[in-house]
mmCIF file of C-alpha atoms and ligand atoms in Angstrom:
data_model
loop_
_atom_site.group_PDB
_atom_site.id
_atom_site.type_symbol
_atom_site.label_atom_id
_atom_site.label_comp_id
_atom_site.label_asym_id
_atom_site.label_seq_id
_atom_site.Cartn_x
_atom_site.Cartn_y
_atom_site.Cartn_z
ATOM 1 C CA UNK A 1 6.696 -6.462 -91.130
ATOM 2 C CA UNK A 2 3.455 -4.832 -92.439
ATOM 3 C CA UNK A 3 0.626 -4.437 -89.990
ATOM 4 C CA UNK A 4 -2.765 -2.747 -89.465
ATOM 5 C CA UNK A 5 -4.011 -1.733 -86.240
ATOM 6 C CA UNK A 6 -7.859 -1.607 -85.925
ATOM 7 C CA UNK A 7 -10.332 -0.791 -83.250
ATOM 8 C CA UNK A 8 -13.110 1.900 -82.559
ATOM 9 C CA UNK A 9 -12.120 5.488 -81.716
ATOM 10 C CA UNK A 10 -10.610 5.457 -78.224
ATOM 11 C CA UNK A 11 -9.659 1.709 -78.400
ATOM 12 C CA UNK A 12 -6.104 2.646 -77.847
ATOM 13 C CA UNK A 13 -4.641 2.304 -81.409
ATOM 14 C CA UNK A 14 -2.500 5.303 -81.107
ATOM 15 C CA UNK A 15 -1.201 4.343 -77.704
ATOM 16 C CA UNK A 16 -0.277 0.834 -78.713
ATOM 17 C CA UNK A 17 1.080 2.094 -82.174
ATOM 18 C CA UNK A 18 3.744 4.321 -80.457
ATOM 19 C CA UNK A 19 4.830 1.291 -78.420
ATOM 20 C CA UNK A 20 4.945 -0.866 -81.459
ATOM 21 C CA UNK A 21 6.905 1.622 -83.435
ATOM 22 C CA UNK A 22 9.387 1.968 -80.601
ATOM 23 C CA UNK A 23 9.879 -1.835 -80.246
ATOM 24 C CA UNK A 24 9.812 -2.879 -83.900
ATOM 25 C CA UNK A 25 10.904 0.268 -85.837
ATOM 26 C CA UNK A 26 8.076 0.155 -88.329
ATOM 27 C CA UNK A 27 6.809 3.375 -89.933
ATOM 28 C CA UNK A 28 3.568 4.648 -88.260
ATOM 29 C CA UNK A 29 0.967 5.716 -90.771
ATOM 30 C CA UNK A 30 -2.073 7.249 -89.113
ATOM 31 C CA UNK A 31 -4.518 8.885 -91.487
ATOM 32 C CA UNK A 32 -6.105 10.785 -88.538
ATOM 33 C CA UNK A 33 -2.595 12.402 -87.773
ATOM 34 C CA UNK A 34 -2.085 13.030 -91.520
ATOM 35 C CA UNK A 35 -5.434 14.941 -91.689
ATOM 36 C CA UNK A 36 -4.812 16.873 -88.482
ATOM 37 C CA UNK A 37 -1.372 17.975 -89.893
ATOM 38 C CA UNK A 38 -3.036 18.984 -93.147
ATOM 39 C CA UNK A 39 -5.716 20.905 -91.178
ATOM 40 C CA UNK A 40 -3.034 22.642 -88.893
ATOM 41 C CA UNK A 41 -1.145 23.603 -92.131
ATOM 42 C CA UNK A 42 -4.367 24.728 -93.730
ATOM 43 C CA UNK A 43 -3.649 22.904 -97.012
ATOM 44 C CA UNK A 44 -6.516 22.400 -99.378
ATOM 45 C CA UNK A 45 -6.775 18.821 -98.347
ATOM 46 C CA UNK A 46 -6.866 19.899 -94.715
ATOM 47 C CA UNK A 47 -9.577 22.420 -95.377
ATOM 48 C CA UNK A 48 -11.651 19.575 -97.075
ATOM 49 C CA UNK A 49 -11.013 17.035 -94.410
ATOM 50 C CA UNK A 50 -12.149 19.541 -91.771
ATOM 51 C CA UNK A 51 -15.584 19.630 -93.242
ATOM 52 C CA UNK A 52 -15.953 15.983 -92.329
ATOM 53 C CA UNK A 53 -13.870 15.566 -89.275
ATOM 54 C CA UNK A 54 -15.672 18.272 -87.249
ATOM 55 C CA UNK A 55 -19.080 16.616 -87.806
ATOM 56 C CA UNK A 56 -17.576 13.073 -86.800
ATOM 57 C CA UNK A 57 -17.932 11.811 -90.505
ATOM 58 C CA UNK A 58 -15.427 9.899 -92.539
ATOM 59 C CA UNK A 59 -13.304 11.883 -95.071
ATOM 60 C CA UNK A 60 -14.341 10.531 -98.511
ATOM 61 C CA UNK A 61 -12.529 7.433 -99.667
ATOM 62 C CA UNK A 62 -10.826 8.880 -102.684
ATOM 63 C CA UNK A 63 -9.135 11.565 -100.603
ATOM 64 C CA UNK A 64 -8.109 9.044 -97.918
ATOM 65 C CA UNK A 65 -6.947 6.272 -100.459
ATOM 66 C CA UNK A 66 -4.945 8.794 -102.348
ATOM 67 C CA UNK A 67 -2.847 9.923 -99.341
ATOM 68 C CA UNK A 68 -2.285 6.361 -98.090
ATOM 69 C CA UNK A 69 -1.018 5.190 -101.568
ATOM 70 C CA UNK A 70 1.215 8.131 -101.820
ATOM 71 C CA UNK A 71 2.725 7.362 -98.389
ATOM 72 C CA UNK A 72 3.032 3.803 -98.891
ATOM 73 C CA UNK A 73 4.933 4.381 -102.118
ATOM 74 C CA UNK A 74 7.755 6.282 -100.101
ATOM 75 C CA UNK A 75 11.153 4.505 -99.902
ATOM 76 C CA UNK A 76 11.244 4.074 -96.314
ATOM 77 C CA UNK A 77 8.254 1.753 -96.311
ATOM 78 C CA UNK A 78 10.078 -1.158 -98.161
ATOM 79 C CA UNK A 79 13.038 -0.839 -95.556
ATOM 80 C CA UNK A 80 11.210 -0.523 -92.295
ATOM 81 C CA UNK A 81 7.638 -1.804 -92.970
ATOM 82 C CA UNK A 82 4.459 -0.203 -91.805
ATOM 83 C CA UNK A 83 1.896 0.023 -89.118
ATOM 84 C CA UNK A 84 -1.320 1.584 -90.577
ATOM 85 C CA UNK A 85 -3.579 3.059 -87.975
ATOM 86 C CA UNK A 86 -7.136 4.360 -88.600
ATOM 87 C CA UNK A 87 -7.017 3.001 -92.078
ATOM 88 C CA UNK A 88 -8.905 1.255 -93.811
ATOM 89 C CA UNK A 89 -12.104 2.379 -92.183
ATOM 90 C CA UNK A 90 -14.630 1.373 -95.018
ATOM 91 C CA UNK A 91 -14.713 -1.910 -97.010
ATOM 92 C CA UNK A 92 -13.983 0.185 -100.192
ATOM 93 C CA UNK A 93 -10.875 1.378 -98.402
ATOM 94 C CA UNK A 94 -9.889 -2.284 -97.559
ATOM 95 C CA UNK A 95 -10.199 -3.130 -101.198
ATOM 96 C CA UNK A 96 -8.229 -0.060 -102.347
ATOM 97 C CA UNK A 97 -5.519 -1.016 -100.008
ATOM 98 C CA UNK A 98 -5.428 -4.586 -101.234
ATOM 99 C CA UNK A 99 -4.953 -3.066 -104.725
ATOM 100 C CA UNK A 100 -2.163 -0.500 -103.636
ATOM 101 C CA UNK A 101 -0.304 -3.327 -101.813
ATOM 102 C CA UNK A 102 -0.476 -5.562 -104.795
ATOM 103 C CA UNK A 103 0.784 -2.875 -107.102
ATOM 104 C CA UNK A 104 3.752 -2.052 -104.812
ATOM 105 C CA UNK A 105 4.495 -5.794 -104.255
ATOM 106 C CA UNK A 106 4.065 -5.484 -100.407
ATOM 107 C CA UNK A 107 2.521 -8.215 -98.462
ATOM 108 C CA UNK A 108 0.360 -7.501 -95.313
ATOM 109 C CA UNK A 109 1.449 -9.598 -92.420
ATOM 110 C CA UNK A 110 -1.226 -9.261 -89.880
ATOM 111 C CA UNK A 111 -3.986 -7.175 -88.255
ATOM 112 C CA UNK A 112 -4.002 -6.294 -84.705
ATOM 113 C CA UNK A 113 -7.737 -5.766 -83.637
ATOM 114 C CA UNK A 114 -8.335 -4.060 -80.298
ATOM 115 C CA UNK A 115 -11.547 -5.098 -78.929
ATOM 116 C CA UNK A 116 -13.094 -2.873 -76.276
ATOM 117 C CA UNK A 117 -16.426 -2.426 -74.580
ATOM 118 C CA UNK A 118 -17.953 0.583 -76.378
ATOM 119 C CA UNK A 119 -19.319 1.916 -73.129
ATOM 120 C CA UNK A 120 -15.785 2.782 -71.996
ATOM 121 C CA UNK A 121 -14.874 4.836 -75.038
ATOM 122 C CA UNK A 122 -16.682 8.114 -74.329
ATOM 123 C CA UNK A 123 -14.758 8.308 -71.036
ATOM 124 C CA UNK A 124 -11.541 7.592 -72.707
ATOM 125 C CA UNK A 125 -12.066 10.105 -75.519
ATOM 126 C CA UNK A 126 -13.213 12.896 -73.197
ATOM 127 C CA UNK A 127 -10.180 12.598 -71.045
ATOM 128 C CA UNK A 128 -7.594 12.237 -73.863
ATOM 129 C CA UNK A 129 -4.980 15.003 -74.112
ATOM 130 C CA UNK A 130 -2.023 15.382 -76.581
ATOM 131 C CA UNK A 131 1.320 16.991 -76.368
ATOM 132 C CA UNK A 132 1.502 19.731 -78.821
ATOM 133 C CA UNK A 133 5.193 19.419 -79.684
ATOM 134 C CA UNK A 134 5.504 15.596 -80.088
ATOM 135 C CA UNK A 135 1.911 14.325 -80.441
ATOM 136 C CA UNK A 136 2.258 11.835 -77.466
ATOM 137 C CA UNK A 137 -1.238 10.866 -76.114
ATOM 138 C CA UNK A 138 -2.228 10.914 -72.486
ATOM 139 C CA UNK A 139 -5.455 10.516 -70.489
ATOM 140 C CA UNK A 140 -6.395 12.559 -67.472
ATOM 141 C CA UNK A 141 -7.187 9.596 -65.293
ATOM 142 C CA UNK A 142 -5.850 6.381 -67.081
ATOM 143 C CA UNK A 143 -2.560 7.538 -68.431
ATOM 144 C CA UNK A 144 -1.513 10.949 -66.905
ATOM 145 C CA UNK A 145 1.961 12.418 -67.473
ATOM 146 C CA UNK A 146 4.454 11.289 -64.761
ATOM 147 C CA UNK A 147 5.291 14.934 -63.856
ATOM 148 C CA UNK A 148 2.077 17.152 -64.140
ATOM 149 C CA UNK A 149 2.117 19.394 -67.069
ATOM 150 C CA UNK A 150 5.292 17.834 -68.612
ATOM 151 C CA UNK A 151 5.276 15.453 -71.473
ATOM 152 C CA UNK A 152 7.140 12.226 -70.552
ATOM 153 C CA UNK A 153 8.502 11.748 -74.023
ATOM 154 C CA UNK A 154 9.732 15.384 -75.116
ATOM 155 C CA UNK A 155 9.374 17.460 -71.973
ATOM 156 C CA UNK A 156 6.960 19.764 -73.774
ATOM 157 C CA UNK A 157 4.620 21.808 -71.543
ATOM 158 C CA UNK A 158 1.801 22.442 -73.924
ATOM 159 C CA UNK A 159 -1.137 20.183 -74.505
ATOM 160 C CA UNK A 160 -4.436 20.169 -76.404
ATOM 161 C CA UNK A 161 -7.667 18.227 -76.651
ATOM 162 C CA UNK A 162 -8.966 17.237 -79.966
ATOM 163 C CA UNK A 163 -11.859 19.199 -81.236
ATOM 164 C CA UNK A 164 -13.564 16.005 -82.337
ATOM 165 C CA UNK A 165 -13.310 14.478 -78.826
ATOM 166 C CA UNK A 166 -16.337 16.623 -77.661
ATOM 167 C CA UNK A 167 -19.118 14.533 -76.588
ATOM 168 C CA UNK A 168 -21.524 15.428 -79.442
ATOM 169 C CA UNK A 169 -18.787 14.488 -82.042
ATOM 170 C CA UNK A 170 -17.809 11.430 -80.206
ATOM 171 C CA UNK A 171 -21.393 9.826 -80.519
ATOM 172 C CA UNK A 172 -21.436 10.240 -84.219
ATOM 173 C CA UNK A 173 -17.842 8.927 -84.635
ATOM 174 C CA UNK A 174 -18.677 5.782 -82.706
ATOM 175 C CA UNK A 175 -21.898 5.131 -84.671
ATOM 176 C CA UNK A 176 -20.089 5.728 -87.987
ATOM 177 C CA UNK A 177 -17.104 3.431 -87.147
ATOM 178 C CA UNK A 178 -19.436 0.608 -85.636
ATOM 179 C CA UNK A 179 -21.450 0.564 -88.754
ATOM 180 C CA UNK A 180 -18.469 0.519 -91.150
ATOM 181 C CA UNK A 181 -16.142 -1.749 -89.171
ATOM 182 C CA UNK A 182 -17.586 -5.131 -89.234
ATOM 183 C CA UNK A 183 -17.067 -6.050 -92.927
ATOM 184 C CA UNK A 184 -13.536 -4.879 -92.861
ATOM 185 C CA UNK A 185 -12.637 -7.211 -89.912
ATOM 186 C CA UNK A 186 -14.595 -9.959 -91.685
ATOM 187 C CA UNK A 187 -12.502 -9.441 -94.867
ATOM 188 C CA UNK A 188 -9.152 -9.783 -92.974
ATOM 189 C CA UNK A 189 -10.546 -12.795 -90.927
ATOM 190 C CA UNK A 190 -11.191 -14.453 -94.193
ATOM 191 C CA UNK A 191 -7.499 -14.027 -95.097
ATOM 192 C CA UNK A 192 -6.561 -15.478 -91.724
ATOM 193 C CA UNK A 193 -4.714 -12.296 -90.632
ATOM 194 C CA UNK A 194 -6.416 -11.057 -87.593
ATOM 195 C CA UNK A 195 -5.241 -11.222 -83.966
ATOM 196 C CA UNK A 196 -7.945 -10.241 -81.465
ATOM 197 C CA UNK A 197 -6.602 -8.234 -78.472
ATOM 198 C CA UNK A 198 -8.504 -7.603 -75.293
ATOM 199 C CA UNK A 199 -8.352 -3.751 -75.002
ATOM 200 C CA UNK A 200 -10.082 -3.257 -71.591
ATOM 201 C CA UNK A 201 -6.919 -3.851 -69.650
ATOM 202 C CA UNK A 202 -4.139 -1.700 -68.471
ATOM 203 C CA UNK A 203 -2.013 -0.172 -71.371
ATOM 204 C CA UNK A 204 0.968 -2.376 -70.643
ATOM 205 C CA UNK A 205 -1.071 -5.516 -70.277
ATOM 206 C CA UNK A 206 -2.603 -4.725 -73.788
ATOM 207 C CA UNK A 207 0.904 -4.289 -75.099
ATOM 208 C CA UNK A 208 2.076 -7.535 -73.624
ATOM 209 C CA UNK A 209 -0.701 -9.268 -75.581
ATOM 210 C CA UNK A 210 0.045 -7.158 -78.737
ATOM 211 C CA UNK A 211 3.740 -8.341 -78.585
ATOM 212 C CA UNK A 212 2.543 -11.982 -78.295
ATOM 213 C CA UNK A 213 0.478 -11.711 -81.253
ATOM 214 C CA UNK A 214 3.143 -10.042 -83.297
ATOM 215 C CA UNK A 215 5.630 -12.711 -82.300
ATOM 216 C CA UNK A 216 3.209 -15.308 -83.501
ATOM 217 C CA UNK A 217 2.949 -13.364 -86.959
ATOM 218 C CA UNK A 218 6.648 -12.884 -87.444
HETATM 219 P P1 ADP B 1 -7.309 5.564 -80.642
HETATM 220 O O1 ADP B 1 -6.030 5.984 -81.345
HETATM 221 O O2 ADP B 1 -7.783 4.185 -80.764
HETATM 222 O O3 ADP B 1 -8.421 6.572 -80.899
HETATM 223 P P2 ADP B 1 -5.866 6.327 -78.196
HETATM 224 O O4 ADP B 1 -4.725 5.436 -78.178
HETATM 225 O O5 ADP B 1 -5.674 7.743 -78.589
HETATM 226 O O6 ADP B 1 -7.026 5.772 -79.076
HETATM 227 O O7 ADP B 1 -6.630 6.228 -76.705
HETATM 228 C C1 ADP B 1 -7.794 6.940 -76.417
HETATM 229 C C2 ADP B 1 -7.585 7.451 -74.883
HETATM 230 O O8 ADP B 1 -7.743 6.253 -74.009
HETATM 231 C C3 ADP B 1 -6.280 8.215 -74.572
HETATM 232 O O9 ADP B 1 -6.485 9.212 -73.732
HETATM 233 C C4 ADP B 1 -5.356 7.103 -73.980
HETATM 234 O O10 ADP B 1 -4.462 7.572 -72.973
HETATM 235 C C5 ADP B 1 -6.508 6.311 -73.277
HETATM 236 N N1 ADP B 1 -6.155 4.768 -73.288
HETATM 237 C C6 ADP B 1 -5.487 4.156 -74.233
HETATM 238 N N2 ADP B 1 -5.433 2.811 -73.960
HETATM 239 C C7 ADP B 1 -5.922 2.665 -72.793
HETATM 240 C C8 ADP B 1 -6.200 1.580 -71.835
HETATM 241 N N3 ADP B 1 -5.876 0.262 -72.056
HETATM 242 N N4 ADP B 1 -6.795 1.794 -70.664
HETATM 243 C C9 ADP B 1 -7.234 3.110 -70.377
HETATM 244 N N5 ADP B 1 -7.108 4.189 -71.231
HETATM 245 C C10 ADP B 1 -6.343 3.934 -72.299
HETATM 246 P P1 AMP B 2 -8.611 9.305 -85.846
HETATM 247 O O1 AMP B 2 -7.286 10.085 -85.531
HETATM 248 O O2 AMP B 2 -8.053 7.945 -86.354
HETATM 249 O O3 AMP B 2 -9.535 9.100 -84.718
HETATM 250 O O4 AMP B 2 -9.312 9.975 -87.001
HETATM 251 C C1 AMP B 2 -9.918 11.309 -86.709
HETATM 252 C C2 AMP B 2 -10.833 11.637 -87.966
HETATM 253 O O5 AMP B 2 -10.131 11.731 -89.224
HETATM 254 C C3 AMP B 2 -11.902 10.663 -88.122
HETATM 255 O O6 AMP B 2 -13.044 10.791 -87.342
HETATM 256 C C4 AMP B 2 -12.230 10.835 -89.585
HETATM 257 O O7 AMP B 2 -13.044 11.996 -89.822
HETATM 258 C C5 AMP B 2 -10.939 11.090 -90.256
HETATM 259 N N1 AMP B 2 -10.330 9.937 -90.699
HETATM 260 C C6 AMP B 2 -9.262 9.358 -90.273
HETATM 261 N N2 AMP B 2 -8.902 8.189 -90.884
HETATM 262 C C7 AMP B 2 -9.901 8.024 -91.801
HETATM 263 C C8 AMP B 2 -10.130 6.992 -92.834
HETATM 264 N N3 AMP B 2 -9.446 6.029 -92.952
HETATM 265 N N4 AMP B 2 -11.211 7.238 -93.688
HETATM 266 C C9 AMP B 2 -11.929 8.419 -93.495
HETATM 267 N N5 AMP B 2 -11.801 9.370 -92.601
HETATM 268 C C10 AMP B 2 -10.796 9.146 -91.852
#
Protein backbone atom coordinates (compact mmCIF):
# COMPACT_ATOMS: atom_id res chain seq x y z
CA UNK A 1 0.00 0.00 0.00
CA UNK A 2 1.35 3.39 -1.03
CA UNK A 3 0.05 6.46 0.75
CA UNK A 4 0.61 10.17 1.25
CA UNK A 5 -0.19 11.94 4.50
CA UNK A 6 -0.90 15.63 4.10
CA UNK A 7 -1.78 18.52 6.41
CA UNK A 8 -0.36 21.80 7.68
CA UNK A 9 2.69 21.84 9.97
CA UNK A 10 1.47 20.57 13.35
CA UNK A 11 -1.63 18.85 11.91
CA UNK A 12 -0.40 15.56 13.35
CA UNK A 13 1.17 13.91 10.29
CA UNK A 14 4.21 12.53 12.12
CA UNK A 15 2.10 11.37 15.07
CA UNK A 16 -0.33 9.49 12.83
CA UNK A 17 2.48 8.27 10.56
CA UNK A 18 4.13 6.45 13.50
CA UNK A 19 0.84 4.65 14.19
CA UNK A 20 0.20 3.82 10.53
CA UNK A 21 3.72 2.39 10.17
CA UNK A 22 3.27 0.26 13.29
CA UNK A 23 -0.12 -1.06 12.15
CA UNK A 24 0.51 -1.54 8.42
CA UNK A 25 4.28 -2.03 8.16
CA UNK A 26 4.83 0.52 5.38
CA UNK A 27 8.08 2.50 5.09
CA UNK A 28 7.82 6.01 6.57
CA UNK A 29 9.41 8.60 4.30
CA UNK A 30 9.46 12.02 5.96
CA UNK A 31 11.34 14.67 3.99
CA UNK A 32 11.53 16.81 7.14
CA UNK A 33 13.21 13.92 9.02
CA UNK A 34 15.59 13.35 6.09
CA UNK A 35 16.61 17.02 6.11
CA UNK A 36 17.05 17.04 9.89
CA UNK A 37 19.26 13.94 9.69
CA UNK A 38 21.34 15.59 6.95
CA UNK A 39 21.66 18.76 9.06
CA UNK A 40 22.71 16.76 12.12
CA UNK A 41 25.35 14.96 10.01
CA UNK A 42 26.41 18.28 8.48
CA UNK A 43 26.34 16.93 4.95
CA UNK A 44 26.46 19.33 2.03
CA UNK A 45 22.73 18.84 1.45
CA UNK A 46 22.08 19.37 5.17
CA UNK A 47 23.95 22.68 5.14
CA UNK A 48 21.95 23.82 2.12
CA UNK A 49 18.62 22.71 3.61
CA UNK A 50 19.39 24.55 6.86
CA UNK A 51 19.48 27.89 5.02
CA UNK A 52 15.79 27.43 4.14
CA UNK A 53 14.49 25.47 7.13
CA UNK A 54 15.75 28.03 9.68
CA UNK A 55 13.71 30.72 7.92
CA UNK A 56 10.57 28.60 7.63
CA UNK A 57 10.96 28.46 3.84
CA UNK A 58 10.75 25.37 1.65
CA UNK A 59 13.93 23.64 0.48
CA UNK A 60 14.18 24.02 -3.34
CA UNK A 61 12.18 21.50 -5.36
CA UNK A 62 15.13 20.01 -7.24
CA UNK A 63 16.84 19.03 -3.97
CA UNK A 64 13.68 17.64 -2.39
CA UNK A 65 12.54 15.79 -5.52
CA UNK A 66 15.99 14.23 -5.78
CA UNK A 67 16.06 12.75 -2.27
CA UNK A 68 12.52 11.36 -2.59
CA UNK A 69 13.27 9.81 -5.97
CA UNK A 70 16.36 8.09 -4.57
CA UNK A 71 14.50 6.80 -1.53
CA UNK A 72 11.53 5.48 -3.53
CA UNK A 73 13.90 3.52 -5.77
CA UNK A 74 15.28 1.52 -2.80
CA UNK A 75 14.31 -2.14 -2.71
CA UNK A 76 12.24 -2.17 0.51
CA UNK A 77 9.64 0.15 -1.02
CA UNK A 78 8.36 -2.36 -3.57
CA UNK A 79 8.05 -4.94 -0.75
CA UNK A 80 6.53 -2.86 2.05
CA UNK A 81 4.90 0.10 0.33
CA UNK A 82 5.37 3.61 1.65
CA UNK A 83 3.85 6.47 3.58
CA UNK A 84 5.19 9.81 2.34
CA UNK A 85 4.97 12.51 5.01
CA UNK A 86 5.62 16.19 4.25
CA UNK A 87 5.97 15.61 0.51
CA UNK A 88 4.78 16.86 -1.95
CA UNK A 89 4.59 20.42 -0.64
CA UNK A 90 4.42 22.28 -3.97
CA UNK A 91 2.44 21.46 -7.10
CA UNK A 92 5.75 21.03 -8.95
CA UNK A 93 6.72 18.37 -6.39
CA UNK A 94 3.37 16.65 -6.96
CA UNK A 95 4.06 16.51 -10.68
CA UNK A 96 7.61 15.26 -10.07
CA UNK A 97 6.19 12.55 -7.79
CA UNK A 98 3.72 11.48 -10.49
CA UNK A 99 6.66 11.10 -12.88
CA UNK A 100 8.83 9.23 -10.38
CA UNK A 101 6.06 6.77 -9.51
CA UNK A 102 5.32 6.20 -13.18
CA UNK A 103 8.99 5.52 -13.92
CA UNK A 104 9.18 3.05 -11.02
CA UNK A 105 5.83 1.46 -11.96
CA UNK A 106 4.37 2.20 -8.53
CA UNK A 107 0.72 3.11 -7.98
CA UNK A 108 -0.36 5.66 -5.39
CA UNK A 109 -3.32 4.20 -3.47
CA UNK A 110 -4.53 7.09 -1.36
CA UNK A 111 -3.96 10.47 0.30
CA UNK A 112 -4.78 10.95 3.97
CA UNK A 113 -5.54 14.65 4.41
CA UNK A 114 -5.58 15.78 8.05
CA UNK A 115 -7.66 18.92 8.34
CA UNK A 116 -7.17 21.18 11.35
CA UNK A 117 -8.19 24.59 12.47
CA UNK A 118 -5.03 26.71 11.79
CA UNK A 119 -5.51 28.54 15.12
CA UNK A 120 -4.67 25.35 17.02
CA UNK A 121 -1.33 24.86 15.27
CA UNK A 122 0.85 27.45 17.01
CA UNK A 123 -0.01 25.88 20.36
CA UNK A 124 0.70 22.39 19.03
CA UNK A 125 4.06 23.34 17.54
CA UNK A 126 5.26 25.40 20.50
CA UNK A 127 4.58 22.48 22.87
CA UNK A 128 6.11 19.79 20.65
CA UNK A 129 9.14 17.89 21.95
CA UNK A 130 10.99 14.94 20.44
CA UNK A 131 12.98 12.02 21.82
CA UNK A 132 16.62 12.42 20.85
CA UNK A 133 17.29 8.68 20.50
CA UNK A 134 14.23 7.39 18.61
CA UNK A 135 12.52 10.52 17.25
CA UNK A 136 9.13 9.90 18.89
CA UNK A 137 7.04 13.05 19.09
CA UNK A 138 5.22 14.32 22.18
CA UNK A 139 3.39 17.41 23.35
CA UNK A 140 3.78 19.05 26.76
CA UNK A 141 0.01 19.22 27.30
CA UNK A 142 -1.76 17.13 24.62
CA UNK A 143 0.53 14.09 24.48
CA UNK A 144 3.05 13.95 27.35
CA UNK A 145 5.23 10.91 28.04
CA UNK A 146 3.59 8.42 30.42
CA UNK A 147 6.51 8.77 32.86
CA UNK A 148 7.91 12.27 33.03
CA UNK A 149 11.30 12.54 31.33
CA UNK A 150 11.21 9.00 29.84
CA UNK A 151 10.33 8.17 26.24
CA UNK A 152 7.38 5.73 26.06
CA UNK A 153 8.87 4.01 23.01
CA UNK A 154 12.60 3.59 23.71
CA UNK A 155 13.05 4.62 27.35
CA UNK A 156 15.37 7.49 26.34
CA UNK A 157 15.77 10.45 28.67
CA UNK A 158 16.93 13.18 26.29
CA UNK A 159 14.46 15.32 24.41
CA UNK A 160 14.72 18.38 22.19
CA UNK A 161 12.53 21.06 20.68
CA UNK A 162 12.84 21.81 16.97
CA UNK A 163 14.60 25.09 16.10
CA UNK A 164 11.89 25.85 13.54
CA UNK A 165 9.10 25.47 16.13
CA UNK A 166 9.92 28.96 17.51
CA UNK A 167 6.89 31.29 17.09
CA UNK A 168 8.64 33.58 14.52
CA UNK A 169 9.45 30.65 12.22
CA UNK A 170 6.12 28.89 12.79
CA UNK A 171 4.20 31.86 11.38
CA UNK A 172 6.23 31.82 8.17
CA UNK A 173 5.94 28.01 7.85
CA UNK A 174 2.16 28.19 8.16
CA UNK A 175 1.89 31.01 5.60
CA UNK A 176 4.11 29.15 3.11
CA UNK A 177 2.28 25.84 3.53
CA UNK A 178 -1.21 27.37 3.33
CA UNK A 179 -0.25 29.19 0.11
CA UNK A 180 1.24 26.10 -1.53
CA UNK A 181 -1.13 23.39 -0.24
CA UNK A 182 -4.44 23.99 -2.00
CA UNK A 183 -3.47 23.07 -5.59
CA UNK A 184 -1.82 19.88 -4.36
CA UNK A 185 -4.95 18.62 -2.65
CA UNK A 186 -7.00 19.69 -5.68
CA UNK A 187 -4.67 17.62 -7.88
CA UNK A 188 -5.24 14.48 -5.80
CA UNK A 189 -8.99 15.16 -5.42
CA UNK A 190 -9.26 15.13 -9.19
CA UNK A 191 -7.69 11.68 -9.14
CA UNK A 192 -10.23 10.57 -6.49
CA UNK A 193 -7.49 9.69 -3.99
CA UNK A 194 -8.21 11.98 -1.00
CA UNK A 195 -9.67 10.93 2.37
CA UNK A 196 -10.34 13.95 4.60
CA UNK A 197 -9.77 13.36 8.30
CA UNK A 198 -10.88 15.70 11.09
CA UNK A 199 -7.62 16.44 12.93
CA UNK A 200 -9.05 18.46 15.84
CA UNK A 201 -9.84 15.40 17.92
CA UNK A 202 -7.84 13.30 20.37
CA UNK A 203 -4.90 11.49 18.77
CA UNK A 204 -6.54 8.07 19.14
CA UNK A 205 -9.81 9.28 17.62
CA UNK A 206 -7.92 10.73 14.65
CA UNK A 207 -6.19 7.36 14.23
CA UNK A 208 -9.53 5.49 14.36
CA UNK A 209 -10.71 7.65 11.43
CA UNK A 210 -7.39 7.13 9.59
CA UNK A 211 -7.79 3.35 9.92
CA UNK A 212 -11.34 3.53 8.54
CA UNK A 213 -10.08 5.56 5.58
CA UNK A 214 -7.27 3.06 4.92
CA UNK A 215 -9.68 0.13 5.13
CA UNK A 216 -11.79 1.81 2.45
CA UNK A 217 -8.69 2.29 0.26
CA UNK A 218 -7.35 -1.26 0.51
P1 LIG B 1 3.25 17.33 11.90
O1 LIG B 1 4.07 16.10 11.64
O2 LIG B 1 2.00 17.39 11.06
O3 LIG B 1 4.03 18.61 11.85
P2 LIG B 1 3.13 16.30 14.64
O4 LIG B 1 2.60 14.93 14.47
O5 LIG B 1 4.56 16.46 14.96
O6 LIG B 1 2.69 17.23 13.39
O7 LIG B 1 2.25 17.00 15.78
C1 LIG B 1 2.52 18.35 16.20
C2 LIG B 1 2.34 18.45 17.72
O8 LIG B 1 0.95 18.31 18.04
C3 LIG B 1 3.09 17.38 18.51
O9 LIG B 1 3.55 17.95 19.71
C4 LIG B 1 2.02 16.31 18.77
O10 LIG B 1 2.26 15.59 19.97
C5 LIG B 1 0.75 17.16 18.88
N1 LIG B 1 -0.44 16.48 18.32
C6 LIG B 1 -0.50 15.62 17.26
N2 LIG B 1 -1.77 15.23 17.05
C7 LIG B 1 -2.54 15.87 17.97
C8 LIG B 1 -3.94 15.88 18.28
N3 LIG B 1 -4.82 15.16 17.57
N4 LIG B 1 -4.37 16.67 19.30
C9 LIG B 1 -3.48 17.40 20.02
N5 LIG B 1 -2.14 17.43 19.79
C10 LIG B 1 -1.69 16.68 18.79
P1 LIG C 1 8.49 19.05 8.53
O1 LIG C 1 9.31 18.17 9.42
O2 LIG C 1 7.68 18.27 7.53
O3 LIG C 1 7.66 20.06 9.29
O4 LIG C 1 9.54 19.89 7.64
C1 LIG C 1 10.46 20.77 8.25
C2 LIG C 1 11.04 21.70 7.20
O5 LIG C 1 11.79 20.94 6.23
C3 LIG C 1 10.02 22.50 6.38
O6 LIG C 1 9.60 23.69 7.01
C4 LIG C 1 10.83 22.78 5.10
O7 LIG C 1 11.76 23.83 5.28
C5 LIG C 1 11.63 21.49 4.92
N1 LIG C 1 10.87 20.52 4.10
C6 LIG C 1 10.31 19.35 4.51
N2 LIG C 1 9.67 18.75 3.50
C7 LIG C 1 9.80 19.57 2.43
C8 LIG C 1 9.32 19.53 1.08
N3 LIG C 1 8.56 18.53 0.63
N4 LIG C 1 9.67 20.56 0.26
C9 LIG C 1 10.43 21.57 0.67
N5 LIG C 1 10.88 21.69 1.93
C10 LIG C 1 10.57 20.70 2.81
